[in-house]
Amino acid sequence: MDEENNRPQGRISRSFIFSILFVAAILGLIAYFIFSNMSTVKQIQPDLFVDYLAKGKITDVQLVQGETKITINGHYSETDSNGKPVKTTFTTGIPEEMYNTTLDWYVDIDGDGTKETIQKSITQMIVDAAKNNEYKPGVAPKFVITVKDPYESTWFDRWGPTIIILAGSTLLLLFLFSRMSSSVNSSNRQAMDFNRSRARRVNTSKIKFADVAGADEEKVEMEELVYYLKEPKKYTKYGAKLPKGVLLVGPPGCGKTLLAKAVAGEAGVPFFSISGSDFVEMFVGVGAGRVRDMFRIAKENAPCLVFIDEIDAVGRQRGAGLGGGNDEREQTLNQLLVEMDGFNDNSGIIVIAATNRDDVLDPALLRAGRFDRKITVSLPDVKGREAIFKVHSRNKKVSSEVNFENLSKRTVGFSGADIENIMNEAAILAVRNNKEEITIADIDEAIDRRFAGPAKKSRSLTEEEKWRTAYHESGHAIVGLKYPHAGKVQKITIIPRGNYGGWVLATPEKDKYNLTKGELIADIVLDMGGRSAEEIFCDDIDTGAYADIKNATARARAMVCEYGMSDLGPIQYERDTGSVFLGRDYTNTQKNFSAETATKIDAEIRKIIDFAHAEALRVIKENREDVELLAKTLVEREQITAEEIEYLMEHRHLKEDKKPAEEQTKVEAEEPKAEATEGENK
């Protein structure tokens, strides 16, 4: 729709380059005529001129006869230190009464420093030099004599430079004025172009439906749009109408824009793409004008698809902003509502919109007849994540030992964009380590980087800090391993990353869409496992449990105030305010409960936290040896995975730590002797 916006930005236009060249040519021409007569002319004495004339250095002379003297201009040639000829312009003046008078000239003819006396007039000297010059037919003589009348001149000599300078100056001024005029006209045209649509036509899209994974149901809904556009008679046979709008809703990175790109690649009809922020400008009425222009061009290309990304930028609820009824965003929304479903028929135009804030959209925009179909693109499940891993591994050299199924179980809650980033980071790490293929270690490191950034190897921990961190993370891990409903421990690490000194990755066995009260309690017990381990195994507690306590308190408050999972009953005292809409939620600051109820809420939250803390202490005390074993292994290895944890809990050591049979027998034989010796020493 907007071809001017498709031009590459940052390039100099041809007209600008032509303007620079034109101005430079005019200025260069003027400078040439101004400075052409300012070349360096060497003033020489008449005797030196005669000397050069006798030696044959003079190449040409021009005699200008004046009233009192005759001026001789010309060129003589010399050789520099490198033996190259250098041509010099000279001038000399001789009184007229001496011009034909015979004079004695002392000339060094042979060049050996010995000068001879020559009695000749200057005229005779010049004539003899011309006669002695070797002449060949068809070849211009090296010595040229020109006689010039000082009072004789052409019009070019008198007026030429002045005329050229005036003409060049005039042309330069005219050109500058024309450029200023064109700039004004261009500004006027740009002012009129503000109402032009900024939607870009997508002619070719390399993304197909085969490139979309983890959203099978959503992909079927979008494929139906393509089938309808390709075979409309199949649907009209049963009276089915083309949906006017499809709204894609979901968290960031789940593939809403990717689905739209796949539709563009499969549709085979004109596809226009625009962002919601492209409608709104500082000038009132521009957004509405762009909406009108976009639908006008869409009608000319119907049937077609129009994709509006981040529609919440222009489709927010009316009356909730601070600008009132004349707000530019509201005017744009009103025009969009009319164009999608008003008096004018827009058949053949399907509007696809994407947003992750459908809660702030205007109800009139969401009603049937405008956005007839609402598709929720949610986070992928375990099979979806596995398929996404495979899609983003197509053009990469991945080791055959990488198990995408296990990776999908470890990445619960990851979006498609997160998985794409993980595989890209793993490829970068493989290149950095000069590996021939991407290994599971590279993917593990990429996942950790996604959680908390790169490892801070430069951060040196003291032995006490390392043991404290190891006990803290071991406490989390043991609770995850032993407490019912707790998530499966996938990895334990004490390598510092970002603001984390270490962490435990615990994920549910299966994807969960609803959590039970027992599972929420288990999560809080898991959060309190680190602090509880510090209380048991360390002399003092530190601030390392800050994030754990914060998460535990937030979960407990949600159970009491939002989920109704306490003795206060199924009453919602608060609601999630993670996504605040200023215009709507600005005045909703009052509490929906009394001070007495607030006291009860605090008591219920404390009851849940105290219970979880007591349970964490109980589990850790009952499994004290396991905590110490995990902590010791962490200090030695710094991180262990789920497979290593399982082997460690069963065999009490890792595979690499298993001692040979002979060495083990030798150690066992020496142990009683060592104990006896120790006893004797005591």
PDB file of C-alpha atoms in Angstrom, residues 287-382:
ATOM      1  CA  GLY A 287      -5.320   7.574  12.174  1.00  0.00           C
ATOM      2  CA  ALA A 288      -8.900   7.570  10.905  1.00  0.00           C
ATOM      3  CA  GLY A 289      -7.702   8.666   7.470  1.00  0.00           C
ATOM      4  CA  ARG A 290      -5.189   5.839   7.343  1.00  0.00           C
ATOM      5  CA  VAL A 291      -7.851   3.311   8.290  1.00  0.00           C
ATOM      6  CA  ARG A 292     -10.065   4.570   5.458  1.00  0.00           C
ATOM      7  CA  ASP A 293      -7.204   4.438   2.981  1.00  0.00           C
ATOM      8  CA  MET A 294      -6.213   0.932   4.084  1.00  0.00           C
ATOM      9  CA  PHE A 295      -9.689  -0.465   3.538  1.00  0.00           C
ATOM     10  CA  ARG A 296     -10.012   1.429   0.240  1.00  0.00           C
ATOM     11  CA  ILE A 297      -6.925  -0.291  -1.132  1.00  0.00           C
ATOM     12  CA  ALA A 298      -8.022  -3.602   0.387  1.00  0.00           C
ATOM     13  CA  LYS A 299     -11.336  -3.357  -1.505  1.00  0.00           C
ATOM     14  CA  GLU A 300      -9.446  -2.794  -4.751  1.00  0.00           C
ATOM     15  CA  ASN A 301      -7.456  -5.993  -4.111  1.00  0.00           C
ATOM     16  CA  ALA A 302     -10.279  -8.143  -2.676  1.00  0.00           C
ATOM     17  CA  PRO A 303     -10.269 -10.950  -1.813  1.00  0.00           C
ATOM     18  CA  CYS A 304      -7.324 -10.184   0.464  1.00  0.00           C
ATOM     19  CA  LEU A 305      -6.011 -10.468   4.005  1.00  0.00           C
ATOM     20  CA  VAL A 306      -5.131  -7.567   6.327  1.00  0.00           C
ATOM     21  CA  PHE A 307      -2.967  -8.319   9.374  1.00  0.00           C
ATOM     22  CA  ILE A 308      -2.898  -5.805  12.257  1.00  0.00           C
ATOM     23  CA  ASP A 309      -0.198  -6.656  14.787  1.00  0.00           C
ATOM     24  CA  GLU A 310      -0.526  -5.401  18.383  1.00  0.00           C
ATOM     25  CA  ILE A 311      -4.039  -4.115  17.817  1.00  0.00           C
ATOM     26  CA  ASP A 312      -4.311  -3.121  21.487  1.00  0.00           C
ATOM     27  CA  ALA A 313      -2.281  -0.007  20.580  1.00  0.00           C
ATOM     28  CA  VAL A 314      -5.338   1.362  18.770  1.00  0.00           C
ATOM     29  CA  GLY A 315      -8.237  -0.797  19.967  1.00  0.00           C
ATOM     30  CA  ARG A 316      -8.315   0.017  23.671  1.00  0.00           C
ATOM     31  CA  GLN A 317     -11.567   0.663  25.440  1.00  0.00           C
ATOM     32  CA  ARG A 318     -13.157   4.005  24.651  1.00  0.00           C
ATOM     33  CA  GLY A 319     -13.774   6.368  27.514  1.00  0.00           C
ATOM     34  CA  ALA A 320     -10.944   4.846  29.536  1.00  0.00           C
ATOM     35  CA  GLY A 321      -8.181   7.160  28.290  1.00  0.00           C
ATOM     36  CA  LEU A 322      -7.175  10.537  29.630  1.00  0.00           C
ATOM     37  CA  GLY A 323      -7.870  12.370  26.347  1.00  0.00           C
ATOM     38  CA  GLY A 324     -11.664  12.275  26.392  1.00  0.00           C
ATOM     39  CA  GLY A 325     -13.900  11.817  23.347  1.00  0.00           C
ATOM     40  CA  ASN A 326     -11.552  13.739  21.034  1.00  0.00           C
ATOM     41  CA  ASP A 327      -8.647  11.422  21.723  1.00  0.00           C
ATOM     42  CA  GLU A 328      -6.883  10.498  18.502  1.00  0.00           C
ATOM     43  CA  ARG A 329      -6.816   6.803  19.397  1.00  0.00           C
ATOM     44  CA  GLU A 330     -10.561   6.749  19.950  1.00  0.00           C
ATOM     45  CA  GLN A 331     -11.230   8.431  16.609  1.00  0.00           C
ATOM     46  CA  THR A 332      -9.071   5.819  14.902  1.00  0.00           C
ATOM     47  CA  LEU A 333     -10.920   3.023  16.701  1.00  0.00           C
ATOM     48  CA  ASN A 334     -14.285   4.468  15.691  1.00  0.00           C
ATOM     49  CA  GLN A 335     -13.250   4.471  12.044  1.00  0.00           C
ATOM     50  CA  LEU A 336     -11.958   0.898  12.327  1.00  0.00           C
ATOM     51  CA  LEU A 337     -15.291  -0.215  13.788  1.00  0.00           C
ATOM     52  CA  VAL A 338     -17.200   1.409  10.943  1.00  0.00           C
ATOM     53  CA  GLU A 339     -14.956  -0.035   8.243  1.00  0.00           C
ATOM     54  CA  MET A 340     -15.156  -3.564   9.622  1.00  0.00           C
ATOM     55  CA  ASP A 341     -18.920  -3.588  10.021  1.00  0.00           C
ATOM     56  CA  GLY A 342     -20.807  -0.488   8.947  1.00  0.00           C
ATOM     57  CA  PHE A 343     -23.029   0.584   6.075  1.00  0.00           C
ATOM     58  CA  ASN A 344     -20.352  -0.158   3.497  1.00  0.00           C
ATOM     59  CA  ASP A 345     -19.905  -3.748   2.438  1.00  0.00           C
ATOM     60  CA  ASN A 346     -16.359  -5.022   2.816  1.00  0.00           C
ATOM     61  CA  SER A 347     -16.899  -8.538   1.550  1.00  0.00           C
ATOM     62  CA  GLY A 348     -13.749 -10.350   0.580  1.00  0.00           C
ATOM     63  CA  ILE A 349     -11.587  -8.663   3.224  1.00  0.00           C
ATOM     64  CA  ILE A 350     -10.452 -10.725   6.211  1.00  0.00           C
ATOM     65  CA  VAL A 351      -8.823  -8.816   9.070  1.00  0.00           C
ATOM     66  CA  ILE A 352      -6.408 -10.809  11.231  1.00  0.00           C
ATOM     67  CA  ALA A 353      -5.304  -9.119  14.452  1.00  0.00           C
ATOM     68  CA  ALA A 354      -2.887 -10.191  17.176  1.00  0.00           C
ATOM     69  CA  THR A 355      -2.577  -9.059  20.786  1.00  0.00           C
ATOM     70  CA  ASN A 356      -1.588 -10.312  24.220  1.00  0.00           C
ATOM     71  CA  ARG A 357      -3.839  -7.778  25.995  1.00  0.00           C
ATOM     72  CA  ASP A 358      -7.334  -8.709  24.877  1.00  0.00           C
ATOM     73  CA  ASP A 359      -8.605  -7.634  28.301  1.00  0.00           C
ATOM     74  CA  VAL A 360      -8.167  -3.960  27.341  1.00  0.00           C
ATOM     75  CA  LEU A 361      -9.853  -4.153  23.906  1.00  0.00           C
ATOM     76  CA  ASP A 362     -13.115  -2.327  23.327  1.00  0.00           C
ATOM     77  CA  PRO A 363     -16.206  -4.587  23.532  1.00  0.00           C
ATOM     78  CA  ALA A 364     -17.518  -3.202  20.234  1.00  0.00           C
ATOM     79  CA  LEU A 365     -14.380  -4.488  18.530  1.00  0.00           C
ATOM     80  CA  LEU A 366     -14.824  -7.981  19.923  1.00  0.00           C
ATOM     81  CA  ARG A 367     -18.465  -8.464  19.047  1.00  0.00           C
ATOM     82  CA  ALA A 368     -19.636 -10.847  16.353  1.00  0.00           C
ATOM     83  CA  GLY A 369     -19.618  -9.236  12.928  1.00  0.00           C
ATOM     84  CA  ARG A 370     -16.240  -7.643  13.452  1.00  0.00           C
ATOM     85  CA  PHE A 371     -13.930 -10.194  14.969  1.00  0.00           C
ATOM     86  CA  ASP A 372     -16.076 -13.249  14.427  1.00  0.00           C
ATOM     87  CA  ARG A 373     -13.433 -15.722  15.485  1.00  0.00           C
ATOM     88  CA  LYS A 374     -11.193 -15.572  18.529  1.00  0.00           C
ATOM     89  CA  ILE A 375      -8.259 -17.989  18.597  1.00  0.00           C
ATOM     90  CA  THR A 376      -6.271 -18.354  21.796  1.00  0.00           C
ATOM     91  CA  VAL A 377      -2.661 -19.255  21.042  1.00  0.00           C
ATOM     92  CA  SER A 378      -1.439 -20.649  24.352  1.00  0.00           C
ATOM     93  CA  LEU A 379       1.907 -21.937  25.518  1.00  0.00           C
ATOM     94  CA  PRO A 380       2.815 -25.262  23.863  1.00  0.00           C
ATOM     95  CA  ASP A 381       2.439 -28.540  25.734  1.00  0.00           C
ATOM     96  CA  VAL A 382       5.125 -31.197  26.018  1.00  0.00           C
TER      97      VAL A 382
END
